[in-house]
XYZ file of C-alpha atoms in Angstrom:
305
model
C 179.360 130.405 153.747
C 182.721 131.296 154.011
C 183.991 132.297 150.960
C 186.514 135.229 153.459
C 188.115 131.979 154.662
C 189.123 130.461 151.758
C 190.762 133.919 150.634
C 192.271 134.035 153.412
C 193.734 129.725 153.129
C 195.191 131.262 150.100
C 196.961 133.930 151.138
C 198.006 131.852 154.836
C 198.578 129.077 152.456
C 203.096 127.006 154.101
C 202.834 123.591 152.401
C 202.080 120.992 154.850
C 200.115 122.487 157.189
C 196.239 122.477 157.856
C 195.587 125.755 155.731
C 192.503 125.889 157.229
C 192.860 125.757 161.057
C 195.605 127.604 160.726
C 193.555 130.466 159.626
C 190.492 129.849 162.164
C 193.037 129.784 165.028
C 194.176 133.172 163.345
C 190.230 134.639 163.287
C 190.068 132.903 166.626
C 191.974 135.242 168.226
C 192.241 137.502 166.475
C 188.404 138.737 168.020
C 189.631 137.575 171.770
C 191.519 140.667 170.929
C 188.412 142.412 170.387
C 187.427 141.762 173.398
C 184.993 138.411 172.173
C 184.682 135.532 174.561
C 183.707 131.820 173.622
C 181.456 130.325 175.150
C 179.105 127.570 175.921
C 175.598 126.282 177.405
C 174.400 123.201 178.418
C 171.184 121.851 176.594
C 169.002 119.945 178.619
C 169.457 117.414 175.797
C 172.145 116.750 176.372
C 174.220 118.572 174.208
C 176.022 122.294 174.546
C 175.614 125.387 172.625
C 178.888 127.283 171.653
C 178.193 130.720 171.255
C 181.034 134.316 170.650
C 180.038 136.324 172.237
C 181.161 140.663 171.810
C 179.824 144.088 172.649
C 178.512 146.201 175.242
C 176.440 143.586 177.134
C 174.210 147.073 178.121
C 173.234 148.115 174.541
C 171.225 146.617 171.710
C 171.628 142.568 171.010
C 171.628 141.327 167.567
C 171.614 137.145 167.909
C 174.191 136.550 164.593
C 172.569 133.487 162.761
C 174.866 131.567 159.471
C 173.309 128.836 157.486
C 175.431 125.488 156.187
C 178.997 125.011 155.390
C 180.755 126.242 158.223
C 180.205 128.287 161.264
C 179.553 131.201 163.012
C 183.010 133.179 163.199
C 183.186 131.598 158.690
C 179.496 133.451 157.619
C 180.263 136.958 159.844
C 183.649 137.523 161.087
C 184.148 140.674 159.510
C 179.876 142.306 160.668
C 180.309 140.821 163.716
C 183.694 142.565 165.057
C 182.006 145.973 162.896
C 178.534 145.279 164.912
C 180.324 145.121 168.476
C 181.557 148.542 168.771
C 178.467 149.931 169.071
C 175.350 146.295 170.087
C 175.624 143.863 172.241
C 177.122 140.533 169.503
C 176.406 137.359 170.019
C 177.092 134.376 167.716
C 176.275 130.668 168.112
C 177.436 127.849 166.322
C 173.957 125.808 164.773
C 173.515 122.352 166.535
C 175.867 119.844 165.170
C 177.535 122.364 163.632
C 181.440 123.834 164.722
C 181.769 121.802 168.339
C 178.072 122.244 168.836
C 175.624 118.900 169.517
C 172.574 117.642 170.682
C 171.017 114.524 171.274
C 167.562 116.195 169.828
C 166.068 115.341 166.656
C 167.630 117.502 164.030
C 165.024 119.679 162.950
C 164.751 123.945 162.747
C 162.346 123.595 166.333
C 165.497 121.499 168.231
C 167.484 124.496 166.694
C 164.468 127.162 167.946
C 164.811 125.808 171.172
C 168.469 125.662 171.717
C 168.599 129.457 170.201
C 165.409 129.895 173.045
C 167.421 128.124 175.888
C 170.550 131.012 175.297
C 168.471 134.289 175.317
C 166.485 132.632 179.209
C 170.203 131.820 180.144
C 171.833 135.367 179.488
C 168.071 137.263 180.159
C 167.883 138.749 177.145
C 164.727 141.105 177.454
C 164.758 141.892 173.258
C 166.841 140.734 170.749
C 167.284 141.174 166.801
C 168.576 138.025 165.345
C 169.746 138.212 161.618
C 169.977 134.572 159.816
C 171.335 133.721 156.127
C 169.967 130.662 154.749
C 169.281 127.952 156.418
C 170.194 130.327 160.058
C 167.327 132.556 158.445
C 164.575 129.962 158.466
C 164.967 129.736 162.251
C 165.276 133.430 162.359
C 161.467 133.000 160.758
C 160.482 130.238 163.570
C 162.069 132.749 165.600
C 160.004 135.290 165.058
C 157.024 133.558 165.469
C 157.435 131.882 169.133
C 160.766 133.990 170.730
C 158.407 136.976 172.338
C 161.865 138.361 173.431
C 162.752 139.690 169.381
C 162.421 143.316 168.671
C 163.230 142.683 164.979
C 164.419 140.332 162.157
C 166.480 140.782 159.515
C 167.128 137.444 156.855
C 169.588 137.521 154.457
C 168.515 135.227 151.450
C 166.201 132.659 152.768
C 162.725 131.969 151.609
C 160.794 130.444 155.269
C 157.434 128.948 154.297
C 156.680 129.824 150.742
C 159.207 127.767 149.580
C 157.556 125.006 147.914
C 158.258 121.055 147.527
C 159.108 122.330 143.613
C 160.394 124.965 144.369
C 163.448 122.605 146.506
C 163.470 119.496 143.528
C 164.705 122.995 141.218
C 167.256 124.044 143.487
C 168.674 120.702 143.508
C 168.481 120.316 139.831
C 170.176 123.968 139.241
C 172.746 122.224 140.657
C 172.862 118.690 139.412
C 171.724 116.880 142.002
C 168.617 114.567 143.422
C 167.431 115.702 146.409
C 168.229 119.078 148.656
C 170.319 117.304 151.463
C 173.277 116.347 148.135
C 173.568 119.934 147.154
C 174.241 121.232 151.041
C 175.875 117.918 152.693
C 178.860 117.300 150.180
C 179.694 113.543 150.371
C 183.242 114.774 149.331
C 186.016 117.267 148.204
C 184.412 117.870 144.671
C 181.499 118.734 146.052
C 182.476 120.845 148.282
C 184.328 122.566 145.813
C 180.831 122.187 143.835
C 178.512 123.812 146.535
C 181.897 126.659 146.622
C 182.065 127.891 143.260
C 178.101 128.158 142.782
C 177.630 130.394 145.697
C 179.710 133.135 146.092
C 179.930 135.841 143.780
C 184.187 135.529 142.887
C 184.870 132.148 144.117
C 188.741 132.711 144.220
C 191.421 130.213 142.917
C 192.914 127.692 145.780
C 194.872 124.783 145.503
C 192.310 121.719 145.357
C 193.287 119.705 148.337
C 192.528 123.212 150.467
C 189.134 121.297 149.439
C 189.420 117.898 152.283
C 190.477 120.141 154.577
C 187.352 122.900 153.908
C 185.354 118.624 153.486
C 186.859 117.537 157.019
C 185.932 120.836 158.925
C 182.968 121.948 158.401
C 180.749 119.327 157.253
C 182.327 115.569 157.654
C 181.215 115.433 161.008
C 177.044 115.069 162.420
C 176.822 113.824 158.954
C 173.537 112.953 159.224
C 172.308 115.365 161.665
C 173.142 117.694 158.622
C 171.031 115.519 156.427
C 168.318 115.979 158.789
C 168.436 119.297 159.083
C 167.241 119.930 155.072
C 165.390 116.351 154.888
C 162.615 117.858 157.682
C 162.261 121.185 156.769
C 159.235 120.934 154.385
C 157.314 119.450 157.346
C 158.312 122.405 159.878
C 157.140 123.662 156.910
C 154.004 122.606 156.540
C 152.815 122.538 160.502
C 152.569 126.752 160.463
C 149.842 127.853 159.876
C 150.026 131.627 159.068
C 146.634 131.933 160.042
C 147.832 132.115 163.666
C 150.459 134.388 163.549
C 151.060 136.559 159.995
C 150.830 140.191 160.676
C 151.588 139.650 164.649
C 155.152 139.251 164.064
C 158.329 141.822 165.060
C 158.936 143.967 161.725
C 161.727 142.649 159.510
C 163.698 143.081 156.680
C 165.573 140.561 153.437
C 168.584 141.305 151.754
C 168.833 139.237 148.764
C 171.519 138.309 145.716
C 170.236 139.693 143.023
C 171.306 136.297 140.914
C 171.022 133.458 144.515
C 170.770 130.151 142.295
C 170.408 128.583 145.715
C 166.633 130.690 146.964
C 166.480 132.814 143.614
C 165.150 136.686 144.311
C 162.103 135.590 142.890
C 161.041 133.624 146.386
C 162.377 136.920 148.246
C 160.005 138.743 146.602
C 157.155 136.652 147.169
C 157.967 136.260 151.136
C 159.053 140.064 151.624
C 154.478 140.071 150.142
C 154.323 137.429 152.830
C 155.667 139.415 155.035
C 154.735 143.250 154.123
C 158.760 143.329 154.478
C 160.631 145.221 152.793
C 163.315 143.477 150.335
C 166.474 145.217 149.956
C 168.037 143.144 146.106
C 171.881 143.450 146.374
C 173.034 144.022 142.334
C 175.175 141.484 140.685
C 174.947 139.343 144.392
C 174.542 135.673 144.402
C 174.744 133.641 148.077
C 177.065 133.607 150.272
C 175.941 137.903 150.790
C 177.383 137.523 154.549
C 181.024 137.456 152.988
C 180.891 138.927 149.198
C 179.354 141.960 150.613
C 180.249 141.790 154.452
C 180.338 146.011 155.047
C 176.949 146.541 152.878
C 175.256 143.897 155.008
C 176.913 145.351 158.557
C 175.481 148.673 157.545
C 171.877 147.102 156.471
C 172.048 145.783 159.413
C 172.898 148.981 161.632
C 170.023 150.977 158.949
C 167.200 148.487 159.918
C 167.569 147.769 163.920
C 168.105 151.241 164.924
């Protein structure tokens, strides 16, 4: 998500300009100054996967996967720079987010296959994968399907334990009838509603910024983004835990105490399913990588060292 970006928009706001584009350009320039490179990979599905790569390529690899409502940069801007001092850091824009796209069906499996293609193309042998929210679902799928995964961290992402009744309850908490309406807003008002319920201290900013955020991060690939949500139950239902439970790489869960998207009890249930530790951040909501970037970065380091 993008709390850091919103705060930056307010700070760097100039009347008459696209504040969102200005901040995005500024952050990209800062990443390039820090040694990151913007790269792209052509996919067999007649698409492209765009990603940032930085740090020491001979160091352990960390792949950071974002959630809905932004790009790799908006979710991981501070964390990716911090980790680059000691790790080889790769931050993709997932398919149908940012500049990444594909003609493949818009499903978790297509997202996973794109990341697997990237791992193969870069000849990576051991990777640590970190995913937040929707990126956590992809992380879980990679744990099952990708043998190069060494360790995995999932932030605010319940994997296989989030049932249809949980999806319905989440929609109701946001005043929506279906879950895709929560994550894929139709207008600037929907953007404001989503962000206000995702971060701990959602900052004030001029209302016209909501339209800029909508156009920059939600308007494109609207149909595909909705499909990523509506196909989640079918993905979940085709998984057979007997085939992989007890065989997965080591994992860690990180959860916000007050997450209303995926409540803490689902995180605890998922940790029991995985037999994995869970770190609970007091008074935290859903947007952990932005709200608690310094703490999250240290948790990543501690787990994958």
